Amino acid sequence: MTTIPAQASAAPSSSPPAPEPETPPRKRRISWAPLGLLAPALIMLVVFIGWPLVQLVIMSFQEFGRAQIFGAPPEFIGLGNYIDVLTDAEFWAVLVRSVALCVVSVIATMVLGVAIAVMMTKLGKVMRTALSSALLLAWAMPALTATIVWGWIFDSDYGLVNWVLTQLTGENWMGKSWLIDPVSFYAVAAIIITWGAVPFVAFSTYAALTQVPDEVLEAASLDGAGGFARFRLIVMPYLRSILLVLLILQVIWDLKVFAQIYALQSIGGIRADTNTIGVYIYSVSMASGDLGAGGAISVILVVILLAVSGYWIRAMLKQEES
């Protein structure tokens, strides 16, 4: 009697294997913990930003003057406030001044902030601590206080600037008023705005610079890359994202600056020639009592800021994807 080998009995058959039974897809469990953590912040945003913004938009479509402040019902006038604002030559003059001041202040802030951050990486511990303390003092000083101090420095009769220029040039600069002329007024304003914003950019950039690997810089140096080449090809890619965020924040802050301009006007500037968009909104809304027109200007400013922020955020996301 012959026996069949076990291997022969285990030979594969020509028929395809039977498909495995499909298992029903598992239901994805929803985790409520992240929503619970975000809920307080979302509630605060809706209550303190969302609802006032809705009220502002509604007011911008209404005739809301002194009569409505004292109880008269507001009347919807459609796009009347927006048409009045957009056809007013003063609004466009103020907007152009605001954008020009913003561009100058942002460029000066970013250049000085990055330069100081790079310098901090080269300083010793003692000097870096002293520089950090000075930056913190400038950062902690309220905008109104800093404006008053700078107003004394540029005072026409007792200011330090006029005294130094008199000593250096031999000409009598005493009595020179820097705030009467709009150009020199905005120069002083740009100095004050830059003074207050540089510490934030410097500290943020310095924190990003500490994340650049030293071994990569050493390897590039051994390959013959100079200081500028190392900064452009190695350091800048690490800084690009943080610099883009800082640029967005600076544009937003400098375009709606209020305290420095208003305080300088109170010290000696001509209000009609030196208004920026933030002060202009205050003048139209509170001083003139036309809250409807002020609301329309505020909504236009919000749209401009959202457009600028959206453009730069989109560029940042594209950069991260690439």
Short mmCIF file of C-alpha atoms in Angstrom, two decimals:
data_model
loop_
_atom_site.label_atom_id
_atom_site.label_comp_id
_atom_site.label_asym_id
_atom_site.label_seq_id
_atom_site.Cartn_x
_atom_site.Cartn_y
_atom_site.Cartn_z
CA MET A 1 0.00 0.00 0.00
CA THR A 2 1.48 3.38 -1.11
CA THR A 3 1.12 6.53 1.02
CA ILE A 4 0.71 10.05 -0.30
CA PRO A 5 3.42 12.50 0.93
CA ALA A 6 2.23 15.26 3.15
CA GLN A 7 3.77 17.95 0.82
CA ALA A 8 1.75 16.68 -2.11
CA SER A 9 -1.43 16.89 -0.09
CA ALA A 10 -0.58 20.56 0.80
CA ALA A 11 -0.12 21.69 -2.84
CA PRO A 12 -1.94 24.97 -3.68
CA SER A 13 -5.16 24.62 -5.49
CA SER A 14 -5.92 26.63 -8.64
CA SER A 15 -9.05 28.22 -7.15
CA PRO A 16 -8.62 31.78 -5.65
CA PRO A 17 -8.73 32.08 -1.89
CA ALA A 18 -12.03 33.00 -0.39
CA PRO A 19 -12.25 36.72 0.50
CA GLU A 20 -12.08 37.56 4.13
CA PRO A 21 -15.32 38.86 5.62
CA GLU A 22 -15.42 42.65 5.75
CA THR A 23 -15.26 44.08 9.18
CA PRO A 24 -17.52 47.07 9.79
CA PRO A 25 -15.57 50.37 10.09
CA ARG A 26 -14.99 51.45 13.60
CA LYS A 27 -16.72 54.57 14.65
CA ARG A 28 -14.26 57.33 15.38
CA ARG A 29 -14.60 58.33 18.97
CA ILE A 30 -14.98 62.06 19.43
CA SER A 31 -12.73 63.48 22.08
CA TRP A 32 -14.39 66.37 23.90
CA ALA A 33 -11.29 67.30 25.87
CA PRO A 34 -9.82 69.71 23.25
CA LEU A 35 -13.18 71.42 22.81
CA GLY A 36 -13.49 71.72 26.58
CA LEU A 37 -10.06 73.34 26.80
CA LEU A 38 -10.85 75.76 23.96
CA ALA A 39 -14.34 76.63 25.17
CA PRO A 40 -13.33 79.38 27.68
CA ALA A 41 -11.20 81.15 25.06
CA LEU A 42 -13.94 80.86 22.44
CA ILE A 43 -16.54 82.23 24.84
CA MET A 44 -14.29 85.16 25.71
CA LEU A 45 -13.68 85.88 22.01
CA VAL A 46 -17.37 85.82 21.20
CA VAL A 47 -18.37 87.99 24.17
CA PHE A 48 -15.60 90.59 24.13
CA ILE A 49 -14.68 90.71 20.42
CA GLY A 50 -17.39 89.07 18.35
CA TRP A 51 -20.44 90.82 19.81
CA PRO A 52 -18.90 94.33 19.86
CA LEU A 53 -17.76 93.79 16.28
CA VAL A 54 -21.31 92.87 15.27
CA GLN A 55 -22.63 96.00 17.02
CA LEU A 56 -20.00 98.09 15.23
CA VAL A 57 -21.03 96.73 11.83
CA ILE A 58 -24.71 97.42 12.59
CA MET A 59 -23.92 100.96 13.74
CA SER A 60 -21.94 101.65 10.56
CA PHE A 61 -25.19 101.26 8.59
CA GLN A 62 -27.12 103.63 10.86
CA GLU A 63 -27.39 107.35 11.40
CA PHE A 64 -26.00 107.40 14.92
CA GLY A 65 -25.19 110.90 16.18
CA ARG A 66 -25.67 112.89 19.34
CA ALA A 67 -29.47 112.57 19.14
CA GLN A 68 -29.20 108.77 19.18
CA ILE A 69 -26.74 108.96 22.07
CA PHE A 70 -29.42 110.76 24.11
CA GLY A 71 -32.13 108.27 23.31
CA ALA A 72 -33.45 108.86 19.80
CA PRO A 73 -33.88 105.62 17.84
CA PRO A 74 -31.17 105.06 15.20
CA GLU A 75 -32.24 104.96 11.58
CA PHE A 76 -30.78 102.59 9.00
CA ILE A 77 -29.35 104.54 6.05
CA GLY A 78 -27.80 101.69 4.09
CA LEU A 79 -24.37 102.51 2.68
CA GLY A 80 -24.70 106.23 3.43
CA ASN A 81 -21.89 106.34 5.99
CA TYR A 82 -19.54 104.35 3.76
CA ILE A 83 -20.25 106.60 0.77
CA ASP A 84 -19.62 109.71 2.84
CA VAL A 85 -16.36 108.32 4.20
CA LEU A 86 -15.01 106.97 0.90
CA THR A 87 -15.79 110.23 -0.94
CA ASP A 88 -14.12 112.36 1.74
CA ALA A 89 -10.65 113.56 0.68
CA GLU A 90 -9.56 113.86 4.31
CA PHE A 91 -10.10 110.14 4.89
CA TRP A 92 -7.79 109.21 2.01
CA ALA A 93 -5.17 111.73 3.17
CA VAL A 94 -5.26 110.25 6.67
CA LEU A 95 -5.08 106.70 5.29
CA VAL A 96 -2.05 107.53 3.13
CA ARG A 97 -0.28 109.14 6.11
CA SER A 98 -1.06 106.11 8.27
CA VAL A 99 0.27 103.65 5.69
CA ALA A 100 3.44 105.71 5.16
CA LEU A 101 4.09 105.93 8.92
CA CYS A 102 3.38 102.19 9.25
CA VAL A 103 5.84 101.28 6.48
CA VAL A 104 8.65 103.41 7.94
CA SER A 105 8.04 102.19 11.49
CA VAL A 106 7.80 98.52 10.51
CA ILE A 107 11.00 98.61 8.43
CA ALA A 108 12.93 100.40 11.18
CA THR A 109 11.58 98.04 13.85
CA MET A 110 12.38 94.85 11.95
CA VAL A 111 15.88 95.95 10.91
CA LEU A 112 16.85 97.16 14.39
CA GLY A 113 15.21 94.21 16.13
CA VAL A 114 17.01 91.61 14.02
CA ALA A 115 20.33 93.50 14.31
CA ILE A 116 20.05 93.65 18.10
CA ALA A 117 19.10 89.95 18.25
CA VAL A 118 22.19 88.99 16.21
CA MET A 119 24.33 91.23 18.41
CA MET A 120 22.97 89.49 21.53
CA THR A 121 24.27 86.16 20.24
CA LYS A 122 27.78 87.63 20.02
CA LEU A 123 27.85 89.36 23.40
CA GLY A 124 29.11 87.91 26.64
CA LYS A 125 26.82 87.01 29.49
CA VAL A 126 27.23 90.32 31.36
CA MET A 127 26.69 92.58 28.35
CA ARG A 128 23.79 90.44 27.11
CA THR A 129 22.12 90.72 30.51
CA ALA A 130 22.60 94.50 30.53
CA LEU A 131 21.20 94.83 27.01
CA SER A 132 18.25 92.57 27.87
CA SER A 133 17.49 94.70 30.95
CA ALA A 134 17.53 97.88 28.85
CA LEU A 135 15.20 96.31 26.31
CA LEU A 136 12.85 95.15 29.05
CA LEU A 137 12.71 98.67 30.49
CA ALA A 138 11.80 100.08 27.08
CA TRP A 139 9.21 97.32 26.59
CA ALA A 140 7.67 97.83 30.04
CA MET A 141 7.34 101.60 29.67
CA PRO A 142 3.73 102.57 28.80
CA ALA A 143 3.28 104.17 25.40
CA LEU A 144 1.93 107.40 26.91
CA THR A 145 4.87 107.69 29.32
CA ALA A 146 7.39 107.05 26.55
CA THR A 147 5.73 109.71 24.40
CA ILE A 148 5.94 112.30 27.18
CA VAL A 149 9.64 111.50 27.76
CA TRP A 150 10.41 111.78 24.05
CA GLY A 151 8.41 115.00 23.96
CA TRP A 152 10.80 116.44 26.56
CA ILE A 153 13.80 115.22 24.55
CA PHE A 154 12.51 117.06 21.46
CA ASP A 155 11.31 120.11 23.40
CA SER A 156 11.94 123.34 21.48
CA ASP A 157 13.53 125.29 24.39
CA TYR A 158 14.89 122.72 26.83
CA GLY A 159 15.14 119.57 24.70
CA LEU A 160 18.28 117.43 24.56
CA VAL A 161 18.16 117.14 20.76
CA ASN A 162 18.27 120.89 20.16
CA TRP A 163 21.09 121.29 22.72
CA VAL A 164 23.19 118.52 21.12
CA LEU A 165 22.65 119.93 17.61
CA THR A 166 23.66 123.40 18.85
CA GLN A 167 26.86 121.99 20.36
CA LEU A 168 27.73 119.93 17.29
CA THR A 169 26.93 122.39 14.50
CA GLY A 170 27.73 125.69 16.21
CA GLU A 171 24.35 127.06 15.08
CA ASN A 172 21.55 127.98 17.45
CA TRP A 173 18.94 125.20 17.30
CA MET A 174 17.23 126.30 20.53
CA GLY A 175 13.62 127.21 19.80
CA LYS A 176 13.32 124.74 16.91
CA SER A 177 9.91 123.04 17.19
CA TRP A 178 9.95 119.47 15.84
CA LEU A 179 6.21 118.93 16.23
CA ILE A 180 4.87 121.90 14.25
CA ASP A 181 6.05 120.60 10.89
CA PRO A 182 4.14 117.43 9.86
CA VAL A 183 7.23 115.72 8.41
CA SER A 184 9.35 116.15 11.56
CA PHE A 185 6.24 115.31 13.65
CA TYR A 186 5.97 111.93 11.92
CA ALA A 187 9.73 111.42 12.26
CA VAL A 188 9.44 111.85 16.03
CA ALA A 189 6.37 109.59 16.06
CA ALA A 190 8.24 106.89 14.10
CA ILE A 191 11.11 107.04 16.62
CA ILE A 192 8.72 106.59 19.55
CA ILE A 193 6.82 103.73 17.88
CA THR A 194 10.05 101.97 16.91
CA TRP A 195 11.46 102.50 20.41
CA GLY A 196 8.54 100.65 21.95
CA ALA A 197 8.37 97.83 19.40
CA VAL A 198 12.03 96.88 18.97
CA PRO A 199 12.33 94.87 22.25
CA PHE A 200 9.58 92.44 21.25
CA VAL A 201 11.15 91.80 17.83
CA ALA A 202 14.64 91.52 19.33
CA PHE A 203 13.65 89.00 22.02
CA SER A 204 11.57 86.90 19.62
CA THR A 205 14.32 86.82 17.00
CA TYR A 206 16.97 86.04 19.61
CA ALA A 207 14.90 83.08 20.82
CA ALA A 208 14.71 81.81 17.23
CA LEU A 209 18.45 82.30 16.72
CA THR A 210 19.22 80.06 19.70
CA GLN A 211 17.49 77.20 17.84
CA VAL A 212 19.96 77.28 14.93
CA PRO A 213 22.29 74.24 15.32
CA ASP A 214 25.89 75.27 15.98
CA GLU A 215 27.28 72.22 14.21
CA VAL A 216 25.60 73.26 10.97
CA LEU A 217 27.14 76.73 11.20
CA GLU A 218 30.55 75.22 11.99
CA ALA A 219 30.31 72.86 9.03
CA ALA A 220 29.40 75.75 6.73
CA SER A 221 32.31 77.76 8.10
CA LEU A 222 34.70 74.88 7.43
CA ASP A 223 33.36 74.73 3.87
CA GLY A 224 34.37 78.35 3.39
CA ALA A 225 31.04 80.12 3.82
CA GLY A 226 31.44 83.67 5.08
CA GLY A 227 29.35 85.33 7.75
CA PHE A 228 26.81 86.84 5.33
CA ALA A 229 26.51 83.56 3.39
CA ARG A 230 25.90 81.60 6.61
CA PHE A 231 23.25 84.09 7.71
CA ARG A 232 21.50 84.09 4.33
CA LEU A 233 21.63 80.36 3.56
CA ILE A 234 21.42 78.76 7.03
CA VAL A 235 20.11 81.22 9.61
CA MET A 236 17.40 82.89 7.53
CA PRO A 237 15.47 79.64 6.78
CA TYR A 238 15.20 79.11 10.54
CA LEU A 239 14.05 82.70 11.08
CA ARG A 240 11.69 83.03 8.12
CA SER A 241 8.53 81.84 9.89
CA ILE A 242 9.03 83.87 13.06
CA LEU A 243 9.99 86.97 11.07
CA LEU A 244 6.83 86.63 9.00
CA VAL A 245 4.68 86.43 12.13
CA LEU A 246 6.48 89.43 13.63
CA LEU A 247 5.99 91.37 10.41
CA ILE A 248 2.22 90.71 10.47
CA LEU A 249 1.96 91.80 14.09
CA GLN A 250 3.98 94.96 13.51
CA VAL A 251 1.86 95.97 10.52
CA ILE A 252 -1.32 95.52 12.56
CA TRP A 253 0.01 97.41 15.58
CA ASP A 254 1.60 100.29 13.66
CA LEU A 255 -1.33 100.85 11.30
CA LYS A 256 -3.76 101.42 14.17
CA VAL A 257 -1.39 103.30 16.48
CA PHE A 258 -3.24 105.80 18.66
CA ALA A 259 -1.64 106.74 21.99
CA GLN A 260 1.66 108.05 20.64
CA ILE A 261 0.06 110.23 17.95
CA TYR A 262 -2.65 111.60 20.23
CA ALA A 263 -0.14 112.44 22.98
CA LEU A 264 2.25 114.16 20.54
CA GLN A 265 -0.64 116.24 19.20
CA SER A 266 -1.45 117.27 22.76
CA ILE A 267 2.17 118.31 23.32
CA GLY A 268 2.45 120.52 20.25
CA GLY A 269 1.43 118.95 16.94
CA ILE A 270 -1.19 120.35 14.59
CA ARG A 271 -4.05 117.89 14.83
CA ALA A 272 -5.55 118.49 11.38
CA ASP A 273 -2.22 117.83 9.60
CA THR A 274 -1.01 114.90 11.70
CA ASN A 275 -4.03 112.65 12.18
CA THR A 276 -3.54 108.94 11.58
CA ILE A 277 -6.37 106.49 11.11
CA GLY A 278 -6.65 105.59 14.81
CA VAL A 279 -6.84 109.21 15.95
CA TYR A 280 -9.12 110.05 13.02
CA ILE A 281 -11.63 107.40 14.14
CA TYR A 282 -11.56 108.84 17.66
CA SER A 283 -12.04 112.40 16.36
CA VAL A 284 -14.99 111.49 14.14
CA SER A 285 -16.67 109.21 16.69
CA MET A 286 -16.10 110.86 20.06
CA ALA A 287 -15.16 114.49 19.35
CA SER A 288 -17.65 115.04 16.50
CA GLY A 289 -20.24 112.64 17.91
CA ASP A 290 -20.86 110.87 14.58
CA LEU A 291 -20.64 107.27 15.74
CA GLY A 292 -22.13 105.96 12.49
CA ALA A 293 -19.33 107.43 10.35
CA GLY A 294 -16.77 106.39 12.96
CA GLY A 295 -18.14 102.86 12.80
CA ALA A 296 -17.84 102.85 9.02
CA ILE A 297 -14.19 103.97 9.20
CA SER A 298 -13.50 101.31 11.85
CA VAL A 299 -15.04 98.58 9.68
CA ILE A 300 -12.94 99.72 6.71
CA LEU A 301 -9.83 99.56 8.89
CA VAL A 302 -10.75 96.07 10.09
CA VAL A 303 -11.20 94.93 6.48
CA ILE A 304 -7.78 96.36 5.54
CA LEU A 305 -6.10 94.64 8.49
CA LEU A 306 -7.84 91.34 7.73
CA ALA A 307 -6.74 91.57 4.08
CA VAL A 308 -3.13 92.25 5.07
CA SER A 309 -3.14 89.50 7.69
CA GLY A 310 -4.81 87.01 5.34
CA TYR A 311 -2.27 87.66 2.60
CA TRP A 312 0.71 87.13 4.87
CA ILE A 313 -0.79 84.09 6.61
CA ARG A 314 -1.48 82.53 3.22
CA ALA A 315 2.11 83.20 2.19
CA MET A 316 3.33 81.63 5.42
CA LEU A 317 1.22 78.50 4.92
CA LYS A 318 2.50 78.13 1.34
CA GLN A 319 6.03 78.50 2.60
CA GLU A 320 5.53 75.78 5.22
CA GLU A 321 4.01 73.43 2.63
CA SER A 322 6.94 73.95 0.26
#
